[in-house]
Amino acid sequence: MSQGYLTLATGDRQYFDAAANVALSIHENDAGRPISLLCDDASKLAPEEKELFDRVIVALPGTLGVGCAGKLDLPDFLPYEETVFLDSDCLIVKKDMDRHWKKLAVQCFNVAGSMLKTGPWYTFDIGKVCEVLNLPYMVQMNSGVMYFRKGPELDSFLATVADLRERAQDVLFVQHRDMNAQIADEPIWGAAMGKLGLEPAQYSAEEGSVMVTTYMSRRIKYDPIANISEQEKSKGYWLLGRFLSKGWVKHSTSVAHFIRFKPRNVYRRCVQQLREKANLEKSGI
């Protein structure tokens, strides 16, 4: 069964630059698996960047949702029998992706996340959404890393995603934080998982998660060549969800997810290392 990665680049040139950086990190840390690019304009790739990809798939105009909502259309373009999607602001920083492929492959669609029946998420209350949509739970996740395995089970899951995308707009459609006019994809994936009883992959900090974001992290240290991955995330906050931490947990993630490419100095250092080793020009990010 073929396995490979997929990343997405649309719009601004910086996202194509970032997609090339994702590919470089895969060549460095999971060289046995290919990577494909889904994009809206292949001409935005430099010739040496195109060579980093197994396939460059160009979506026809109107076939991808805007921004984050475009991720809901990814399954129409899956290039492998088993595909792991990586956001373009991610880098693989450790050589241990085999264990994550194995863990994620227990079901047709998978992410790391939590099954929740109550609590806030984006601008809605999970309990109210579960009540309206008759869900036993929602899966709260970050969709920067997602696993897909082609087959009848995935077809059924995607039919549920499409139904929720069409039928539950008033409940699930929220603007993605910090991104004007972009619909968040994560609540729709999370509701579909709950509806079909799919459970997310669970990780402890000790074993090291497949992906941890840099959002509200501290003491971040990544090195994709030396395979160093260190950061701390808060257990929660006593005040307004971001002040007075309840304590900090050390993480060593395999995929570093640089939200909005921040901290910029850490991202640039990692990318510079990868590009220098591959004899490519400096990244424009």
Short mmCIF file of N, CA, C and O in Angstrom, two decimals, residues 48-166:
data_model
loop_
_atom_site.label_atom_id
_atom_site.label_comp_id
_atom_site.label_asym_id
_atom_site.label_seq_id
_atom_site.Cartn_x
_atom_site.Cartn_y
_atom_site.Cartn_z
N GLU A 48 13.82 24.27 -9.10
CA GLU A 48 14.47 23.40 -8.11
C GLU A 48 13.51 22.99 -6.99
O GLU A 48 13.68 21.96 -6.35
N GLU A 49 12.48 23.81 -6.76
CA GLU A 49 11.47 23.46 -5.76
C GLU A 49 10.53 22.37 -6.29
O GLU A 49 10.13 21.48 -5.55
N LYS A 50 10.18 22.43 -7.57
CA LYS A 50 9.33 21.40 -8.16
C LYS A 50 9.96 20.02 -8.03
O LYS A 50 9.26 19.02 -7.84
N GLU A 51 11.28 19.96 -8.12
CA GLU A 51 11.98 18.69 -8.05
C GLU A 51 11.88 18.04 -6.68
O GLU A 51 12.17 16.84 -6.53
N LEU A 52 11.49 18.80 -5.67
CA LEU A 52 11.35 18.26 -4.32
C LEU A 52 10.11 17.39 -4.17
O LEU A 52 9.99 16.62 -3.21
N PHE A 53 9.17 17.51 -5.12
CA PHE A 53 7.87 16.84 -4.99
C PHE A 53 7.74 15.65 -5.93
O PHE A 53 8.17 15.70 -7.08
N ASP A 54 7.14 14.62 -5.42
CA ASP A 54 6.81 13.44 -6.21
C ASP A 54 5.78 13.81 -7.28
O ASP A 54 5.88 13.38 -8.43
N ARG A 55 4.80 14.60 -6.88
CA ARG A 55 3.76 15.07 -7.79
C ARG A 55 3.38 16.49 -7.43
O ARG A 55 3.36 16.86 -6.25
N VAL A 56 3.07 17.29 -8.44
CA VAL A 56 2.49 18.62 -8.23
C VAL A 56 1.09 18.57 -8.84
O VAL A 56 0.94 18.42 -10.05
N ILE A 57 0.09 18.66 -7.99
CA ILE A 57 -1.31 18.54 -8.41
C ILE A 57 -1.92 19.94 -8.45
O ILE A 57 -1.95 20.64 -7.43
N VAL A 58 -2.39 20.35 -9.59
CA VAL A 58 -2.97 21.68 -9.74
C VAL A 58 -4.50 21.57 -9.73
O VAL A 58 -5.08 20.89 -10.59
N ALA A 59 -5.12 22.20 -8.76
CA ALA A 59 -6.57 22.18 -8.64
C ALA A 59 -7.19 23.19 -9.59
O ALA A 59 -6.70 24.33 -9.71
N LEU A 60 -8.26 22.81 -10.25
CA LEU A 60 -8.97 23.73 -11.12
C LEU A 60 -9.62 24.84 -10.30
O LEU A 60 -9.99 24.63 -9.13
N PRO A 61 -9.78 26.03 -10.86
CA PRO A 61 -10.43 27.12 -10.14
C PRO A 61 -11.80 26.70 -9.61
O PRO A 61 -12.58 26.07 -10.32
N GLY A 62 -12.06 27.03 -8.35
CA GLY A 62 -13.36 26.74 -7.75
C GLY A 62 -13.46 25.38 -7.09
O GLY A 62 -14.50 25.04 -6.52
N THR A 63 -12.38 24.56 -7.17
CA THR A 63 -12.45 23.22 -6.59
C THR A 63 -11.88 23.17 -5.18
O THR A 63 -11.96 22.12 -4.53
N LEU A 64 -11.30 24.26 -4.71
CA LEU A 64 -10.78 24.32 -3.35
C LEU A 64 -11.46 25.46 -2.60
O LEU A 64 -11.58 26.58 -3.14
N GLY A 65 -11.88 25.20 -1.37
CA GLY A 65 -12.42 26.26 -0.54
C GLY A 65 -11.35 27.29 -0.23
O GLY A 65 -10.15 27.05 -0.39
N VAL A 66 -11.77 28.46 0.23
CA VAL A 66 -10.83 29.54 0.53
C VAL A 66 -10.11 29.26 1.84
O VAL A 66 -10.71 28.92 2.85
N GLY A 67 -8.77 29.40 1.80
CA GLY A 67 -7.98 29.29 3.02
C GLY A 67 -8.14 27.94 3.70
O GLY A 67 -8.03 26.88 3.08
N CYS A 68 -8.42 27.99 5.01
CA CYS A 68 -8.51 26.76 5.81
C CYS A 68 -9.63 25.85 5.33
O CYS A 68 -9.54 24.62 5.46
N ALA A 69 -10.70 26.41 4.78
CA ALA A 69 -11.79 25.57 4.27
C ALA A 69 -11.34 24.70 3.11
O ALA A 69 -11.95 23.67 2.82
N GLY A 70 -10.24 25.08 2.45
CA GLY A 70 -9.71 24.27 1.36
C GLY A 70 -9.28 22.89 1.82
O GLY A 70 -9.25 21.94 1.03
N LYS A 71 -8.98 22.76 3.11
CA LYS A 71 -8.56 21.46 3.62
C LYS A 71 -9.71 20.44 3.57
O LYS A 71 -9.48 19.23 3.51
N LEU A 72 -10.95 20.94 3.59
CA LEU A 72 -12.09 20.03 3.49
C LEU A 72 -12.18 19.38 2.10
O LEU A 72 -12.85 18.37 1.93
N ASP A 73 -11.50 19.98 1.13
CA ASP A 73 -11.51 19.44 -0.23
C ASP A 73 -10.29 18.57 -0.52
O ASP A 73 -10.18 18.00 -1.61
N LEU A 74 -9.38 18.44 0.43
CA LEU A 74 -8.18 17.63 0.23
C LEU A 74 -8.48 16.20 -0.23
O LEU A 74 -7.77 15.67 -1.10
N PRO A 75 -9.51 15.54 0.33
CA PRO A 75 -9.74 14.13 -0.05
C PRO A 75 -10.01 13.92 -1.53
O PRO A 75 -9.85 12.80 -2.02
N ASP A 76 -10.40 14.97 -2.25
CA ASP A 76 -10.62 14.83 -3.69
C ASP A 76 -9.30 14.68 -4.45
O ASP A 76 -9.31 14.34 -5.64
N PHE A 77 -8.18 14.92 -3.77
CA PHE A 77 -6.89 14.94 -4.45
C PHE A 77 -5.85 14.02 -3.80
O PHE A 77 -4.66 14.16 -4.06
N LEU A 78 -6.27 13.09 -2.97
CA LEU A 78 -5.31 12.25 -2.25
C LEU A 78 -4.43 11.48 -3.23
O LEU A 78 -4.93 10.71 -4.05
N PRO A 79 -3.11 11.63 -3.16
CA PRO A 79 -2.23 11.03 -4.16
C PRO A 79 -1.79 9.61 -3.84
O PRO A 79 -1.25 8.92 -4.71
N TYR A 80 -2.02 9.15 -2.62
CA TYR A 80 -1.53 7.83 -2.21
C TYR A 80 -2.67 7.05 -1.55
O TYR A 80 -3.66 7.63 -1.13
N GLU A 81 -2.48 5.75 -1.42
CA GLU A 81 -3.48 4.94 -0.72
C GLU A 81 -3.58 5.36 0.75
O GLU A 81 -4.66 5.37 1.33
N GLU A 82 -2.43 5.68 1.34
CA GLU A 82 -2.39 6.26 2.67
C GLU A 82 -1.66 7.59 2.58
O GLU A 82 -0.52 7.64 2.09
N THR A 83 -2.30 8.65 3.03
CA THR A 83 -1.73 9.99 2.92
C THR A 83 -1.75 10.68 4.27
O THR A 83 -2.77 10.68 4.96
N VAL A 84 -0.62 11.27 4.63
CA VAL A 84 -0.58 12.17 5.78
C VAL A 84 -0.46 13.60 5.24
O VAL A 84 0.48 13.92 4.51
N PHE A 85 -1.43 14.42 5.58
CA PHE A 85 -1.42 15.82 5.20
C PHE A 85 -0.65 16.63 6.24
O PHE A 85 -0.82 16.43 7.44
N LEU A 86 0.21 17.53 5.77
CA LEU A 86 0.93 18.46 6.63
C LEU A 86 0.65 19.88 6.17
O LEU A 86 0.80 20.20 4.98
N ASP A 87 0.26 20.74 7.10
CA ASP A 87 0.14 22.16 6.79
C ASP A 87 1.48 22.70 6.29
O ASP A 87 2.55 22.20 6.70
N SER A 88 1.42 23.74 5.48
CA SER A 88 2.66 24.29 4.93
C SER A 88 3.50 25.03 5.96
O SER A 88 4.65 25.38 5.67
N ASP A 89 2.95 25.28 7.15
CA ASP A 89 3.76 25.91 8.20
C ASP A 89 4.29 24.86 9.19
O ASP A 89 4.62 25.18 10.32
N CYS A 90 4.38 23.61 8.73
CA CYS A 90 4.93 22.52 9.53
C CYS A 90 6.31 22.11 9.01
O CYS A 90 6.62 22.30 7.83
N LEU A 91 7.10 21.53 9.89
CA LEU A 91 8.37 20.90 9.52
C LEU A 91 8.51 19.61 10.32
O LEU A 91 8.23 19.60 11.52
N ILE A 92 8.93 18.53 9.68
CA ILE A 92 9.28 17.32 10.43
C ILE A 92 10.67 17.51 11.00
O ILE A 92 11.62 17.81 10.25
N VAL A 93 10.80 17.36 12.30
CA VAL A 93 12.07 17.66 12.95
C VAL A 93 12.71 16.43 13.61
O VAL A 93 13.82 16.54 14.15
N LYS A 94 12.03 15.27 13.57
CA LYS A 94 12.59 14.06 14.16
C LYS A 94 12.41 12.88 13.20
O LYS A 94 11.46 12.85 12.41
N LYS A 95 13.32 11.92 13.31
CA LYS A 95 13.30 10.75 12.44
C LYS A 95 12.52 9.60 13.08
O LYS A 95 13.03 8.49 13.22
N ASP A 96 11.29 9.85 13.49
CA ASP A 96 10.50 8.79 14.13
C ASP A 96 9.07 8.75 13.63
O ASP A 96 8.16 8.37 14.35
N MET A 97 8.88 9.10 12.35
CA MET A 97 7.51 9.17 11.83
C MET A 97 6.87 7.80 11.65
O MET A 97 5.64 7.69 11.61
N ASP A 98 7.66 6.73 11.56
CA ASP A 98 7.07 5.40 11.41
C ASP A 98 6.07 5.08 12.52
O ASP A 98 5.00 4.51 12.26
N ARG A 99 6.40 5.45 13.75
CA ARG A 99 5.49 5.13 14.86
C ARG A 99 4.18 5.90 14.75
O ARG A 99 3.12 5.41 15.15
N HIS A 100 4.23 7.08 14.19
CA HIS A 100 3.00 7.86 14.03
C HIS A 100 2.14 7.30 12.90
O HIS A 100 0.91 7.24 13.02
N TRP A 101 2.76 6.90 11.80
CA TRP A 101 1.99 6.26 10.72
C TRP A 101 1.26 5.04 11.26
O TRP A 101 0.09 4.82 10.97
N LYS A 102 1.95 4.24 12.06
CA LYS A 102 1.34 3.03 12.62
C LYS A 102 0.19 3.38 13.55
O LYS A 102 -0.88 2.75 13.51
N LYS A 103 0.37 4.39 14.37
CA LYS A 103 -0.65 4.76 15.35
C LYS A 103 -1.87 5.37 14.67
O LYS A 103 -3.02 5.08 15.04
N LEU A 104 -1.65 6.19 13.66
CA LEU A 104 -2.76 6.85 12.98
C LEU A 104 -3.56 5.90 12.10
O LEU A 104 -4.74 6.11 11.85
N ALA A 105 -2.92 4.82 11.64
CA ALA A 105 -3.53 3.93 10.66
C ALA A 105 -4.57 2.98 11.23
O ALA A 105 -5.05 2.11 10.51
N VAL A 106 -4.94 3.12 12.48
CA VAL A 106 -5.96 2.23 13.05
C VAL A 106 -7.35 2.51 12.49
O VAL A 106 -8.26 1.70 12.65
N GLN A 107 -7.52 3.65 11.83
CA GLN A 107 -8.82 3.96 11.20
C GLN A 107 -8.59 4.80 9.96
O GLN A 107 -7.50 5.32 9.73
N CYS A 108 -9.65 4.95 9.15
CA CYS A 108 -9.51 5.56 7.82
C CYS A 108 -9.16 7.04 7.85
O CYS A 108 -8.55 7.56 6.91
N PHE A 109 -9.56 7.73 8.89
CA PHE A 109 -9.21 9.14 9.08
C PHE A 109 -8.78 9.31 10.52
O PHE A 109 -9.43 8.79 11.43
N ASN A 110 -7.68 10.04 10.73
CA ASN A 110 -7.21 10.18 12.10
C ASN A 110 -6.43 11.47 12.29
O ASN A 110 -5.80 11.98 11.35
N VAL A 111 -6.50 11.96 13.50
CA VAL A 111 -5.74 13.13 13.95
C VAL A 111 -5.44 12.91 15.43
O VAL A 111 -6.05 12.08 16.10
N ALA A 112 -4.50 13.69 15.94
CA ALA A 112 -4.31 13.73 17.39
C ALA A 112 -5.31 14.73 17.95
O ALA A 112 -5.51 15.81 17.40
N GLY A 113 -5.99 14.36 19.04
CA GLY A 113 -6.99 15.27 19.59
C GLY A 113 -7.64 14.72 20.83
O GLY A 113 -7.20 13.73 21.40
N SER A 114 -8.74 15.38 21.22
CA SER A 114 -9.47 15.01 22.44
C SER A 114 -10.95 14.89 22.14
O SER A 114 -11.50 15.69 21.38
N MET A 115 -11.60 13.90 22.74
CA MET A 115 -13.04 13.75 22.63
C MET A 115 -13.71 14.56 23.73
O MET A 115 -13.50 14.28 24.92
N LEU A 116 -14.49 15.57 23.35
CA LEU A 116 -15.10 16.46 24.33
C LEU A 116 -16.61 16.52 24.15
O LEU A 116 -17.12 16.51 23.03
N LYS A 117 -17.32 16.60 25.29
CA LYS A 117 -18.78 16.75 25.28
C LYS A 117 -19.21 18.15 25.68
O LYS A 117 -20.36 18.53 25.42
N THR A 118 -18.33 18.88 26.33
CA THR A 118 -18.64 20.24 26.79
C THR A 118 -17.41 21.12 26.63
O THR A 118 -16.30 20.62 26.38
N GLY A 119 -17.63 22.41 26.79
CA GLY A 119 -16.52 23.35 26.77
C GLY A 119 -16.53 24.24 25.55
O GLY A 119 -17.19 23.95 24.55
N PRO A 120 -15.79 25.34 25.59
CA PRO A 120 -15.73 26.26 24.46
C PRO A 120 -14.75 25.81 23.39
O PRO A 120 -13.75 25.15 23.67
N TRP A 121 -15.06 26.14 22.15
CA TRP A 121 -14.15 25.91 21.03
C TRP A 121 -14.50 26.95 19.97
O TRP A 121 -15.67 27.07 19.59
N TYR A 122 -13.52 27.68 19.50
CA TYR A 122 -13.78 28.80 18.61
C TYR A 122 -14.82 29.71 19.27
O TYR A 122 -14.64 30.12 20.41
N THR A 123 -15.93 29.98 18.57
CA THR A 123 -16.94 30.89 19.13
C THR A 123 -18.18 30.15 19.61
O THR A 123 -19.18 30.79 19.94
N PHE A 124 -18.13 28.81 19.67
CA PHE A 124 -19.33 28.07 20.06
C PHE A 124 -19.05 27.23 21.30
O PHE A 124 -17.92 27.04 21.73
N ASP A 125 -20.13 26.68 21.85
CA ASP A 125 -20.06 25.76 22.98
C ASP A 125 -20.24 24.34 22.46
O ASP A 125 -21.23 24.03 21.79
N ILE A 126 -19.29 23.48 22.78
CA ILE A 126 -19.32 22.10 22.28
C ILE A 126 -20.59 21.37 22.72
O ILE A 126 -21.20 20.63 21.94
N GLY A 127 -21.02 21.59 23.95
CA GLY A 127 -22.22 20.93 24.45
C GLY A 127 -23.44 21.26 23.63
O GLY A 127 -24.27 20.38 23.32
N LYS A 128 -23.58 22.52 23.25
CA LYS A 128 -24.73 22.94 22.45
C LYS A 128 -24.69 22.34 21.05
O LYS A 128 -25.72 21.92 20.50
N VAL A 129 -23.47 22.29 20.46
CA VAL A 129 -23.34 21.69 19.13
C VAL A 129 -23.69 20.20 19.18
O VAL A 129 -24.41 19.69 18.31
N CYS A 130 -23.20 19.51 20.21
CA CYS A 130 -23.51 18.08 20.36
C CYS A 130 -25.02 17.86 20.50
O CYS A 130 -25.58 16.90 19.95
N GLU A 131 -25.68 18.76 21.21
CA GLU A 131 -27.12 18.63 21.40
C GLU A 131 -27.87 18.86 20.10
O GLU A 131 -28.77 18.07 19.74
N VAL A 132 -27.51 19.89 19.38
CA VAL A 132 -28.21 20.22 18.14
C VAL A 132 -27.99 19.14 17.08
O VAL A 132 -28.93 18.76 16.36
N LEU A 133 -26.76 18.62 16.99
CA LEU A 133 -26.43 17.65 15.95
C LEU A 133 -26.53 16.20 16.43
O LEU A 133 -26.22 15.29 15.67
N ASN A 134 -26.95 16.01 17.67
CA ASN A 134 -27.08 14.67 18.25
C ASN A 134 -25.77 13.90 18.17
O ASN A 134 -25.70 12.77 17.69
N LEU A 135 -24.71 14.53 18.68
CA LEU A 135 -23.39 13.92 18.67
C LEU A 135 -23.03 13.44 20.08
O LEU A 135 -23.29 14.14 21.06
N PRO A 136 -22.39 12.28 20.21
CA PRO A 136 -21.94 11.84 21.53
C PRO A 136 -20.75 12.65 22.02
O PRO A 136 -20.50 12.76 23.22
N TYR A 137 -19.99 13.22 21.09
CA TYR A 137 -18.82 14.06 21.41
C TYR A 137 -18.34 14.72 20.12
O TYR A 137 -18.76 14.36 19.02
N MET A 138 -17.48 15.71 20.28
CA MET A 138 -16.73 16.27 19.16
C MET A 138 -15.25 16.01 19.41
O MET A 138 -14.82 15.89 20.56
N VAL A 139 -14.49 15.93 18.35
CA VAL A 139 -13.04 15.78 18.49
C VAL A 139 -12.41 17.16 18.29
O VAL A 139 -12.50 17.75 17.21
N GLN A 140 -11.81 17.65 19.36
CA GLN A 140 -11.10 18.93 19.28
C GLN A 140 -9.67 18.64 18.87
O GLN A 140 -8.98 17.84 19.49
N MET A 141 -9.24 19.28 17.80
CA MET A 141 -7.93 18.97 17.24
C MET A 141 -7.33 20.18 16.55
O MET A 141 -7.99 21.21 16.40
N ASN A 142 -6.09 20.03 16.14
CA ASN A 142 -5.48 20.95 15.19
C ASN A 142 -5.26 20.15 13.91
O ASN A 142 -4.65 19.09 13.93
N SER A 143 -5.78 20.65 12.80
CA SER A 143 -5.75 19.89 11.55
C SER A 143 -4.46 20.09 10.76
O SER A 143 -4.43 19.85 9.56
N GLY A 144 -3.40 20.49 11.44
CA GLY A 144 -2.10 20.64 10.77
C GLY A 144 -1.52 19.32 10.31
O GLY A 144 -0.71 19.28 9.38
N VAL A 145 -1.92 18.22 10.97
CA VAL A 145 -1.52 16.87 10.57
C VAL A 145 -2.76 16.00 10.56
O VAL A 145 -3.44 15.87 11.58
N MET A 146 -3.06 15.40 9.41
CA MET A 146 -4.22 14.52 9.29
C MET A 146 -3.85 13.29 8.46
O MET A 146 -3.08 13.40 7.50
N TYR A 147 -4.44 12.16 8.83
CA TYR A 147 -4.19 10.90 8.14
C TYR A 147 -5.45 10.47 7.38
O TYR A 147 -6.56 10.53 7.92
N PHE A 148 -5.26 10.00 6.13
CA PHE A 148 -6.35 9.48 5.30
C PHE A 148 -5.94 8.14 4.70
O PHE A 148 -4.83 8.00 4.20
N ARG A 149 -6.85 7.15 4.74
CA ARG A 149 -6.64 5.88 4.04
C ARG A 149 -7.83 5.62 3.12
O ARG A 149 -8.97 5.51 3.57
N LYS A 150 -7.55 5.51 1.84
CA LYS A 150 -8.61 5.33 0.86
C LYS A 150 -9.36 4.03 1.06
O LYS A 150 -8.80 3.03 1.50
N GLY A 151 -10.65 4.05 0.75
CA GLY A 151 -11.47 2.86 0.84
C GLY A 151 -12.90 3.20 1.22
O GLY A 151 -13.25 4.37 1.42
N PRO A 152 -13.77 2.20 1.32
CA PRO A 152 -15.18 2.43 1.64
C PRO A 152 -15.40 3.16 2.96
O PRO A 152 -16.32 3.97 3.08
N GLU A 153 -14.56 2.87 3.97
CA GLU A 153 -14.72 3.53 5.27
C GLU A 153 -14.46 5.03 5.15
O GLU A 153 -15.18 5.85 5.73
N LEU A 154 -13.42 5.39 4.41
CA LEU A 154 -13.14 6.82 4.21
C LEU A 154 -14.26 7.47 3.41
O LEU A 154 -14.67 8.60 3.70
N ASP A 155 -14.78 6.77 2.41
CA ASP A 155 -15.88 7.30 1.60
C ASP A 155 -17.08 7.63 2.50
O ASP A 155 -17.73 8.68 2.34
N SER A 156 -17.38 6.74 3.44
CA SER A 156 -18.50 6.97 4.37
C SER A 156 -18.22 8.17 5.26
O SER A 156 -19.11 9.00 5.49
N PHE A 157 -17.01 8.26 5.77
CA PHE A 157 -16.64 9.41 6.62
C PHE A 157 -16.75 10.71 5.83
O PHE A 157 -17.31 11.71 6.33
N LEU A 158 -16.26 10.73 4.62
CA LEU A 158 -16.29 11.95 3.81
C LEU A 158 -17.71 12.34 3.43
O LEU A 158 -18.01 13.54 3.28
N ALA A 159 -18.58 11.36 3.26
CA ALA A 159 -20.00 11.67 3.00
C ALA A 159 -20.60 12.40 4.20
O ALA A 159 -21.40 13.33 4.04
N THR A 160 -20.21 11.98 5.40
CA THR A 160 -20.68 12.65 6.62
C THR A 160 -20.11 14.05 6.71
O THR A 160 -20.82 15.00 7.08
N VAL A 161 -18.83 14.22 6.36
CA VAL A 161 -18.22 15.56 6.33
C VAL A 161 -18.97 16.46 5.36
O VAL A 161 -19.30 17.61 5.69
N ALA A 162 -19.27 15.95 4.17
CA ALA A 162 -19.97 16.75 3.17
C ALA A 162 -21.37 17.12 3.64
O ALA A 162 -21.84 18.26 3.42
N ASP A 163 -22.05 16.19 4.30
CA ASP A 163 -23.39 16.46 4.81
C ASP A 163 -23.36 17.55 5.88
O ASP A 163 -24.19 18.47 5.85
N LEU A 164 -22.41 17.47 6.79
CA LEU A 164 -22.30 18.50 7.84
C LEU A 164 -21.90 19.84 7.24
O LEU A 164 -22.39 20.89 7.68
N ARG A 165 -21.04 19.81 6.26
CA ARG A 165 -20.61 21.05 5.61
C ARG A 165 -21.79 21.75 4.94
O ARG A 165 -21.86 22.99 4.93
N GLU A 166 -22.71 20.96 4.42
CA GLU A 166 -23.87 21.52 3.74
C GLU A 166 -25.01 21.84 4.69
O GLU A 166 -25.63 22.91 4.61
#
